[in-house]
């Protein structure tokens, strides 16, 4: 079956440093990926997405990298700020519907 | 910015009771979803709904669960006879097109079954 997992359950970074959050997925048929941010008491918030025909996509302070060869996804946050502290999930989708499979999540803590 | 709203934010119920969780999706969206997250675990897909019928459902979504869009704005999840293991955060989500598209999530309903 499909599985999405994260390499590190927790990550602490100094304010201003860059953060890298990793995600491994197991289904080679997955063709659309999303990174979500979840703050305490809130629902997942969309950060950035990438389709399988791309290997990199940039947003505002965030970059997602996709390596289909090793089925690996990463989220890079530039100049991390205290407001970036949250749990980050990767989610994968297979082009047979809109069911997403979520990873367990990485808790990012930004140290002022 | 439009958002998905869910009520109540917290629901406490006795085992065996029926609960209805309510959601108001974003107004121009056509596809609606329920996900749940047991404390400390992954967000799990329950069901997707389009054109007044279920389009996909997971193994979790058994006969105790049902969904309904009773009017033009609300989307509900009913659990007929709650079990302890139904305790979780339930998230409603919606999208415009339903395929390879980002989900917009509500803030969730924390269900506690005692």
mmCIF file of C-alpha atoms in Angstrom, chain B:
data_model
loop_
_atom_site.group_PDB
_atom_site.id
_atom_site.type_symbol
_atom_site.label_atom_id
_atom_site.label_comp_id
_atom_site.label_asym_id
_atom_site.label_seq_id
_atom_site.Cartn_x
_atom_site.Cartn_y
_atom_site.Cartn_z
ATOM 1 C CA UNK B 1 -9.827 35.052 1.964
ATOM 2 C CA UNK B 2 -12.604 32.449 1.783
ATOM 3 C CA UNK B 3 -12.315 29.588 4.222
ATOM 4 C CA UNK B 4 -13.871 26.314 5.219
ATOM 5 C CA UNK B 5 -15.690 26.598 8.527
ATOM 6 C CA UNK B 6 -16.474 23.774 10.901
ATOM 7 C CA UNK B 7 -18.737 23.526 13.894
ATOM 8 C CA UNK B 8 -18.502 22.723 16.699
ATOM 9 C CA UNK B 9 -14.808 23.121 17.457
ATOM 10 C CA UNK B 10 -15.124 20.564 20.243
ATOM 11 C CA UNK B 11 -17.653 17.792 20.731
ATOM 12 C CA UNK B 12 -17.830 15.465 23.692
ATOM 13 C CA UNK B 13 -20.139 12.494 23.509
ATOM 14 C CA UNK B 14 -20.858 9.218 25.209
ATOM 15 C CA UNK B 15 -19.966 5.959 23.505
ATOM 16 C CA UNK B 16 -22.884 4.704 21.439
ATOM 17 C CA UNK B 17 -24.335 8.157 20.826
ATOM 18 C CA UNK B 18 -24.786 9.723 17.430
ATOM 19 C CA UNK B 19 -22.839 12.825 16.481
ATOM 20 C CA UNK B 20 -23.091 15.162 13.540
ATOM 21 C CA UNK B 21 -20.119 17.263 12.551
ATOM 22 C CA UNK B 22 -20.852 20.248 10.383
ATOM 23 C CA UNK B 23 -18.910 22.010 7.707
ATOM 24 C CA UNK B 24 -19.490 24.918 5.386
ATOM 25 C CA UNK B 25 -17.156 24.519 2.395
ATOM 26 C CA UNK B 26 -15.925 27.420 0.311
ATOM 27 C CA UNK B 27 -18.862 28.631 -1.721
ATOM 28 C CA UNK B 28 -17.693 27.916 -5.283
ATOM 29 C CA UNK B 29 -16.131 24.580 -4.456
ATOM 30 C CA UNK B 30 -17.719 21.399 -5.751
ATOM 31 C CA UNK B 31 -15.760 18.606 -4.072
ATOM 32 C CA UNK B 32 -15.936 17.980 -0.366
ATOM 33 C CA UNK B 33 -13.908 15.767 1.929
ATOM 34 C CA UNK B 34 -13.630 14.530 5.451
ATOM 35 C CA UNK B 35 -10.286 13.609 6.961
ATOM 36 C CA UNK B 36 -9.462 12.707 10.510
ATOM 37 C CA UNK B 37 -6.373 12.821 12.688
ATOM 38 C CA UNK B 38 -6.033 10.713 15.774
ATOM 39 C CA UNK B 39 -3.764 12.391 18.293
ATOM 40 C CA UNK B 40 -0.136 11.976 17.300
ATOM 41 C CA UNK B 41 -0.957 10.141 14.089
ATOM 42 C CA UNK B 42 -1.280 10.926 10.416
ATOM 43 C CA UNK B 43 -4.103 12.786 8.796
ATOM 44 C CA UNK B 44 -6.255 10.040 7.240
ATOM 45 C CA UNK B 45 -8.716 10.235 4.385
ATOM 46 C CA UNK B 46 -12.292 9.250 5.160
ATOM 47 C CA UNK B 47 -14.486 10.207 2.241
ATOM 48 C CA UNK B 48 -14.909 12.449 -0.770
ATOM 49 C CA UNK B 49 -18.227 13.749 -2.049
ATOM 50 C CA UNK B 50 -19.269 15.254 -5.344
ATOM 51 C CA UNK B 51 -22.579 15.895 -7.039
ATOM 52 C CA UNK B 52 -24.502 14.659 -4.029
ATOM 53 C CA UNK B 53 -22.846 11.316 -3.819
ATOM 54 C CA UNK B 54 -19.762 9.674 -2.376
ATOM 55 C CA UNK B 55 -16.958 9.440 -4.927
ATOM 56 C CA UNK B 56 -14.301 7.739 -2.807
ATOM 57 C CA UNK B 57 -14.162 6.334 0.700
ATOM 58 C CA UNK B 58 -11.551 4.639 2.826
ATOM 59 C CA UNK B 59 -11.731 1.499 4.918
ATOM 60 C CA UNK B 60 -12.277 3.693 7.970
ATOM 61 C CA UNK B 61 -15.549 4.960 6.525
ATOM 62 C CA UNK B 62 -17.709 2.003 7.485
ATOM 63 C CA UNK B 63 -21.471 1.730 7.896
ATOM 64 C CA UNK B 64 -21.370 3.833 11.038
ATOM 65 C CA UNK B 65 -20.392 6.855 8.987
ATOM 66 C CA UNK B 66 -22.484 8.832 6.563
ATOM 67 C CA UNK B 67 -22.205 12.169 4.812
ATOM 68 C CA UNK B 68 -24.818 14.526 3.553
ATOM 69 C CA UNK B 69 -25.171 17.858 1.873
ATOM 70 C CA UNK B 70 -28.601 18.815 3.157
ATOM 71 C CA UNK B 71 -28.687 22.233 1.517
ATOM 72 C CA UNK B 72 -26.575 24.413 -0.722
ATOM 73 C CA UNK B 73 -24.005 25.280 1.896
ATOM 74 C CA UNK B 74 -23.610 22.640 4.601
ATOM 75 C CA UNK B 75 -21.724 19.358 4.423
ATOM 76 C CA UNK B 76 -22.129 17.003 7.376
ATOM 77 C CA UNK B 77 -20.466 13.896 8.730
ATOM 78 C CA UNK B 78 -22.609 11.670 10.900
ATOM 79 C CA UNK B 79 -21.289 8.920 13.120
ATOM 80 C CA UNK B 80 -24.260 6.801 14.060
ATOM 81 C CA UNK B 81 -22.956 4.985 17.134
ATOM 82 C CA UNK B 82 -19.680 6.397 18.327
ATOM 83 C CA UNK B 83 -16.872 4.231 19.620
ATOM 84 C CA UNK B 84 -13.933 5.195 21.791
ATOM 85 C CA UNK B 85 -11.614 4.841 18.821
ATOM 86 C CA UNK B 86 -13.590 7.489 16.918
ATOM 87 C CA UNK B 87 -12.004 10.102 19.155
ATOM 88 C CA UNK B 88 -9.987 12.291 16.820
ATOM 89 C CA UNK B 89 -9.795 15.659 15.130
ATOM 90 C CA UNK B 90 -12.073 15.655 12.111
ATOM 91 C CA UNK B 91 -11.208 17.973 9.252
ATOM 92 C CA UNK B 92 -13.482 19.025 6.444
ATOM 93 C CA UNK B 93 -11.895 20.128 3.176
ATOM 94 C CA UNK B 94 -13.060 21.336 -0.199
ATOM 95 C CA UNK B 95 -11.732 21.918 -3.703
ATOM 96 C CA UNK B 96 -13.029 23.367 -6.933
ATOM 97 C CA UNK B 97 -12.179 20.648 -9.425
ATOM 98 C CA UNK B 98 -11.395 17.575 -7.370
ATOM 99 C CA UNK B 99 -8.359 16.299 -9.203
ATOM 100 C CA UNK B 100 -4.740 17.042 -8.298
ATOM 101 C CA UNK B 101 -5.689 20.172 -6.561
ATOM 102 C CA UNK B 102 -4.854 21.607 -3.206
ATOM 103 C CA UNK B 103 -7.316 20.943 -0.440
ATOM 104 C CA UNK B 104 -8.580 23.813 1.657
ATOM 105 C CA UNK B 105 -9.048 22.578 5.193
ATOM 106 C CA UNK B 106 -11.227 23.818 8.001
ATOM 107 C CA UNK B 107 -9.914 24.187 11.546
ATOM 108 C CA UNK B 108 -11.379 20.871 12.585
ATOM 109 C CA UNK B 109 -13.753 19.452 15.171
ATOM 110 C CA UNK B 110 -12.148 17.702 18.105
ATOM 111 C CA UNK B 111 -14.371 14.737 18.912
ATOM 112 C CA UNK B 112 -13.963 13.060 22.276
ATOM 113 C CA UNK B 113 -15.870 9.851 22.892
ATOM 114 C CA UNK B 114 -16.153 8.870 26.556
#
